[in-house]
PDB file of C-alpha atoms in Angstrom:
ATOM      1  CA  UNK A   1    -113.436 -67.167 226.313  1.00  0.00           C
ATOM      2  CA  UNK A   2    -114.387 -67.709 229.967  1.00  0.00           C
ATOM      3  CA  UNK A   3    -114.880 -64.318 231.837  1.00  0.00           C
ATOM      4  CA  UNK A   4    -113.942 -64.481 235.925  1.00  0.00           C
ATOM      5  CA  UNK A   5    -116.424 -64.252 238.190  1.00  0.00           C
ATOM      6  CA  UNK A   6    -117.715 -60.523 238.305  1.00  0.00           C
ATOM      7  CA  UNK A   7    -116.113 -59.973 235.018  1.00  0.00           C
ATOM      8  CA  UNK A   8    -118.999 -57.323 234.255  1.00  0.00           C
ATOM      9  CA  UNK A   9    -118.007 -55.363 236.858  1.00  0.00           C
ATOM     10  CA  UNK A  10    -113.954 -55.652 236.135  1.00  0.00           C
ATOM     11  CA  UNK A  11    -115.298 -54.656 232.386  1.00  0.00           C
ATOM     12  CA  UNK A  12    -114.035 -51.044 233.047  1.00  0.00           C
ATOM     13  CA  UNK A  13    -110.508 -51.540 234.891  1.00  0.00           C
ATOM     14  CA  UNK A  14    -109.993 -53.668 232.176  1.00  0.00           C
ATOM     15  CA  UNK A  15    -110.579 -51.230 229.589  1.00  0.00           C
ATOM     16  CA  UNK A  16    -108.363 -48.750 231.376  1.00  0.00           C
ATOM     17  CA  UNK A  17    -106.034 -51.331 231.745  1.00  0.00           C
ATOM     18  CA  UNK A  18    -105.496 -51.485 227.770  1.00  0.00           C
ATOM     19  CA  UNK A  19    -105.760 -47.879 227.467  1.00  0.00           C
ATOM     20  CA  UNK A  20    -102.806 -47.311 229.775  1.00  0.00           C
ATOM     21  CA  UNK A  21    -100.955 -50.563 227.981  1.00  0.00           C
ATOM     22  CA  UNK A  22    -101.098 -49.162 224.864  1.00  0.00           C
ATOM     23  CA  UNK A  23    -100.475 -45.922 226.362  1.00  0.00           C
ATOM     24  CA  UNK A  24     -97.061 -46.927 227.701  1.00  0.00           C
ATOM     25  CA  UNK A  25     -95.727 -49.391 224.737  1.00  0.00           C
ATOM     26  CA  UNK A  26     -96.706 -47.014 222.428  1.00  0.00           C
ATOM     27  CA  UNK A  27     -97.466 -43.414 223.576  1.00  0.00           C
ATOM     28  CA  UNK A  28    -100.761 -43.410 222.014  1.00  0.00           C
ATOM     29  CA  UNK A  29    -104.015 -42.587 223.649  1.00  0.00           C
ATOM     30  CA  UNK A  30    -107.413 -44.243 223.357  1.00  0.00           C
ATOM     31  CA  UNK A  31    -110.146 -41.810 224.591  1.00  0.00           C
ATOM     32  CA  UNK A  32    -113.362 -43.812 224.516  1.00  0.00           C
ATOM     33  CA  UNK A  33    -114.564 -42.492 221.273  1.00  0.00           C
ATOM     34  CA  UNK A  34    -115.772 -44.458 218.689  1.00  0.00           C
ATOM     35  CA  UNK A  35    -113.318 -43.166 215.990  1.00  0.00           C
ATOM     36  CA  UNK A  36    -110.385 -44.390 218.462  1.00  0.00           C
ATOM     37  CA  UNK A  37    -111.483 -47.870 218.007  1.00  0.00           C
ATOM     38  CA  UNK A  38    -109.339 -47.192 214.446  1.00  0.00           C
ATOM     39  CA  UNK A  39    -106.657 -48.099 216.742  1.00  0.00           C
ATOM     40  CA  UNK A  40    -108.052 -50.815 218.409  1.00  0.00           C
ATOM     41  CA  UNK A  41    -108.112 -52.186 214.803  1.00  0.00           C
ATOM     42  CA  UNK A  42    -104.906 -51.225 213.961  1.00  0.00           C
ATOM     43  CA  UNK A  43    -103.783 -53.194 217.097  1.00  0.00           C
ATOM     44  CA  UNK A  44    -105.642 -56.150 216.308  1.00  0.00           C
ATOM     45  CA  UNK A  45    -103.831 -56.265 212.778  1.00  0.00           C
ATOM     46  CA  UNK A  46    -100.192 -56.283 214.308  1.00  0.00           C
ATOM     47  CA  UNK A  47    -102.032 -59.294 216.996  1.00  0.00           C
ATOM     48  CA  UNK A  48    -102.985 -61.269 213.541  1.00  0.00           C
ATOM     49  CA  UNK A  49     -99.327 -61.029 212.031  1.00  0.00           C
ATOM     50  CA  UNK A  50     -98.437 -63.095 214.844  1.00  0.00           C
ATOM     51  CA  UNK A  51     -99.335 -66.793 214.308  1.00  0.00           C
ATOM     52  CA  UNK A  52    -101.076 -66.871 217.818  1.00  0.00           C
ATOM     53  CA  UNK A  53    -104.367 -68.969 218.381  1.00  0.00           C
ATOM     54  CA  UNK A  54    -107.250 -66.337 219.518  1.00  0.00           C
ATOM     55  CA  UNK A  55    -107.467 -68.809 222.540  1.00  0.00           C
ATOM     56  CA  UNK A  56    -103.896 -68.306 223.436  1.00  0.00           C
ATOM     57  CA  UNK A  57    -104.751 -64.479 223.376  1.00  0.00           C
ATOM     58  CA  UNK A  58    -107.784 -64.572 225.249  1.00  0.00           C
ATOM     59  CA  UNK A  59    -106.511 -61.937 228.064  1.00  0.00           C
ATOM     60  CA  UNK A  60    -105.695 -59.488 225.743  1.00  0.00           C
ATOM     61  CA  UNK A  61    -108.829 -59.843 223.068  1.00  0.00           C
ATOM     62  CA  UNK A  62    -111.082 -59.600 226.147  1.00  0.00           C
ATOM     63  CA  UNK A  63    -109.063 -56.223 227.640  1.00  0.00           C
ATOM     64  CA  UNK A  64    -109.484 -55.360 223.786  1.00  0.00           C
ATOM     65  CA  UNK A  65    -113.690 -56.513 223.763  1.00  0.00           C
ATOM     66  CA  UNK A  66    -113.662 -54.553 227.192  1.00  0.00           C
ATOM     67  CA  UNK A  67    -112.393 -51.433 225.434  1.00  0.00           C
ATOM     68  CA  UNK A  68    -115.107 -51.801 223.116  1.00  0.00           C
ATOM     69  CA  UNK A  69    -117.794 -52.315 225.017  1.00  0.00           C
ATOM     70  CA  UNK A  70    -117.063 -48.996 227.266  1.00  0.00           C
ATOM     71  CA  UNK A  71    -117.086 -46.989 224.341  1.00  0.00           C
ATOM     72  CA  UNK A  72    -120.527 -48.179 223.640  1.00  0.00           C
ATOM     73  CA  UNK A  73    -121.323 -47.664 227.668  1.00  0.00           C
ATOM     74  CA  UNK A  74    -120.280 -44.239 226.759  1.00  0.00           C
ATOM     75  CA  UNK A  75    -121.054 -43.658 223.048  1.00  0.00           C
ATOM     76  CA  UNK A  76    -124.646 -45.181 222.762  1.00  0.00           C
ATOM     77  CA  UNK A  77    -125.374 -44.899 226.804  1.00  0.00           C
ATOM     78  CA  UNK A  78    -125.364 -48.540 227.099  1.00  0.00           C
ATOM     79  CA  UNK A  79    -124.409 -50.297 230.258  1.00  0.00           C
ATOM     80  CA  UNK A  80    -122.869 -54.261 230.821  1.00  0.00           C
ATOM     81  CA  UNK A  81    -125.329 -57.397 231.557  1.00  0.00           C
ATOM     82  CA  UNK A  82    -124.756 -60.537 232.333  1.00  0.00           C
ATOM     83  CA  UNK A  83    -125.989 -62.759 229.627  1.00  0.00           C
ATOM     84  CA  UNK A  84    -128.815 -65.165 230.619  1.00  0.00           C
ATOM     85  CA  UNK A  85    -128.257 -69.025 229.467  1.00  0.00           C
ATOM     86  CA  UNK A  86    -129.827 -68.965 226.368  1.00  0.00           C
ATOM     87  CA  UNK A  87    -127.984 -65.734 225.794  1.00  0.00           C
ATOM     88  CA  UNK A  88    -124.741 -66.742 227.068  1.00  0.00           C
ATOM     89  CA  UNK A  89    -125.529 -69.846 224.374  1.00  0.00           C
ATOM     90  CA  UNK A  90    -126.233 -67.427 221.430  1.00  0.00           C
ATOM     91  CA  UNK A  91    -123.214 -65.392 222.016  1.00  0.00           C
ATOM     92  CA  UNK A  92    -120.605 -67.425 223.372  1.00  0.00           C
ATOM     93  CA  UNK A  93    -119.970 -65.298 226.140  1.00  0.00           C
ATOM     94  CA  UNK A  94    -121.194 -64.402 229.664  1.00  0.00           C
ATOM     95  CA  UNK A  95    -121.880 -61.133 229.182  1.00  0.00           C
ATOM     96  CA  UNK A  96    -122.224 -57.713 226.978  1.00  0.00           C
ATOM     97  CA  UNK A  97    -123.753 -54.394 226.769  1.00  0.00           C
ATOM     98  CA  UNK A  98    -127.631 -53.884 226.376  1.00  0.00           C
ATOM     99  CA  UNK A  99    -128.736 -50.347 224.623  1.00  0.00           C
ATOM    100  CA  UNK A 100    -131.247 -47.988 225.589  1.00  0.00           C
ATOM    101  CA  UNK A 101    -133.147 -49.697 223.037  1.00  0.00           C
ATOM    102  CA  UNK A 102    -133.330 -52.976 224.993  1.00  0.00           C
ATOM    103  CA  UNK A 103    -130.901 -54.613 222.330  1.00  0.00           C
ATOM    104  CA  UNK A 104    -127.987 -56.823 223.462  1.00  0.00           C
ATOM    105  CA  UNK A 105    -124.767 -56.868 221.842  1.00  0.00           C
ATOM    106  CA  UNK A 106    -121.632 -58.461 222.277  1.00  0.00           C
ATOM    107  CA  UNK A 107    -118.171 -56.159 222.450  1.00  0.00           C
ATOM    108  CA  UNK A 108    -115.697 -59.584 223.595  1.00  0.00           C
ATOM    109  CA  UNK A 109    -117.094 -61.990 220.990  1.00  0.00           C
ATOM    110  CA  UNK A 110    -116.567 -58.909 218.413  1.00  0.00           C
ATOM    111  CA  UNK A 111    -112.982 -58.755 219.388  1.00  0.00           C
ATOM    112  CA  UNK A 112    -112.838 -62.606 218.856  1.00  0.00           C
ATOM    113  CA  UNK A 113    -114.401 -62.339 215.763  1.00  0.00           C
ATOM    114  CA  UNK A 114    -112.407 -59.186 214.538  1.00  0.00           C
ATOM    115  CA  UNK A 115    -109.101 -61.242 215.738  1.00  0.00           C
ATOM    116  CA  UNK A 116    -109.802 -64.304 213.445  1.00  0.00           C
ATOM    117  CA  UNK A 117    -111.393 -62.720 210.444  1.00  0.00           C
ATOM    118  CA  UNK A 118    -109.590 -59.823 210.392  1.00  0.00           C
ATOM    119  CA  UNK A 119    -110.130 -55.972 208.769  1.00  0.00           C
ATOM    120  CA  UNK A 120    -114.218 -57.652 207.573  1.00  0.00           C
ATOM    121  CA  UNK A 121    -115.059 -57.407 210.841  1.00  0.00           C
ATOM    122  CA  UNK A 122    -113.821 -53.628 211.985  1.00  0.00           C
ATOM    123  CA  UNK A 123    -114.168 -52.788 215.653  1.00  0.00           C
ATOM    124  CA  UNK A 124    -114.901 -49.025 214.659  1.00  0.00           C
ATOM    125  CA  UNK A 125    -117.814 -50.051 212.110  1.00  0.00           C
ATOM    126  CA  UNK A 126    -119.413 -52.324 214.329  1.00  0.00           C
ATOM    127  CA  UNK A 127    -119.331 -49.135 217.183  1.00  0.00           C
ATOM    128  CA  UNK A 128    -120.681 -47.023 214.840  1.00  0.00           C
ATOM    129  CA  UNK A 129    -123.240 -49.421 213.663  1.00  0.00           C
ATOM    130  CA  UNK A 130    -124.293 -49.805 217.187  1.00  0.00           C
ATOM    131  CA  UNK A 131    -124.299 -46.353 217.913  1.00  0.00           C
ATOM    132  CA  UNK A 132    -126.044 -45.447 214.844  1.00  0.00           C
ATOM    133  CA  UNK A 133    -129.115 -47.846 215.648  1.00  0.00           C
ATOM    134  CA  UNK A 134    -129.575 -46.160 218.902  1.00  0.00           C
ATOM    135  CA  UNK A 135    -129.522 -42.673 217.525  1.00  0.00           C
ATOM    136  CA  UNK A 136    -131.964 -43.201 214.768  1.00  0.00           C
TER     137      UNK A 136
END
């Protein structure tokens, strides 16, 4: 999935883009926490009934990998990077979150990942994974 130039930056709006999407189809409210990522995977689950490529939903898996990533920004004080080459070659993507810690990880590849392989691949385990590695 290509990200637009500045993409990083956009990385927010985005996320508050899907939280006021889901906000309006549904009436539900994501607050940035880890546990509401629950949702996030409940929402990828109703994505997966369809029979939709993950490349034909790349808008919405990267609003959903945005989502993720700002709850690490806010859960395990991360922040977004751009990925250098070889990292953009490791990950597939142009950019991600880097920890305190100094470790990179990568919230839109996740999503991708989550999308195609389904419940194995949790959104709210790999958060609290994340965040549980920067805590201890």
């Amino acid at each position: 999935m290509d990200a637009p130039a500045g993409a990083v930056e956009s990385c927010p709006r985005l996320a508050a883009g899907l939280v006021a999407t889901v906000r309006e189809r549904s009436g539900l409210g994501l607050d940035y926490s880890p546990g509401s990522l629950a949702l996030v995977d409940r929402i990828m689950d109703g994505l997966r009934q369809g029979e939709s490529r993950a490349a034909d939903l790349a808008p919405t898996l990267m609003a959903l990998g945005a989502y993720t990533g700002e709850v690490l920004v806010r859960a395990a004080g991360a922040a977004w990077v751009e990925f250098d080459a070889g990292q953009r070659a490791i990950f597939g993507q142009p950019f991600g979150v880097r920890t305190p810690d100094g470790r990179l990880w990568n919230p839109l590849g996740r999503a991708v990942k989550r999308y195609e392989n389904g419940p194995q691949d949790s959104l709210r385990l790999f958060c609290l994974a994340v965040v549980g590695r920067t805590r201890g």
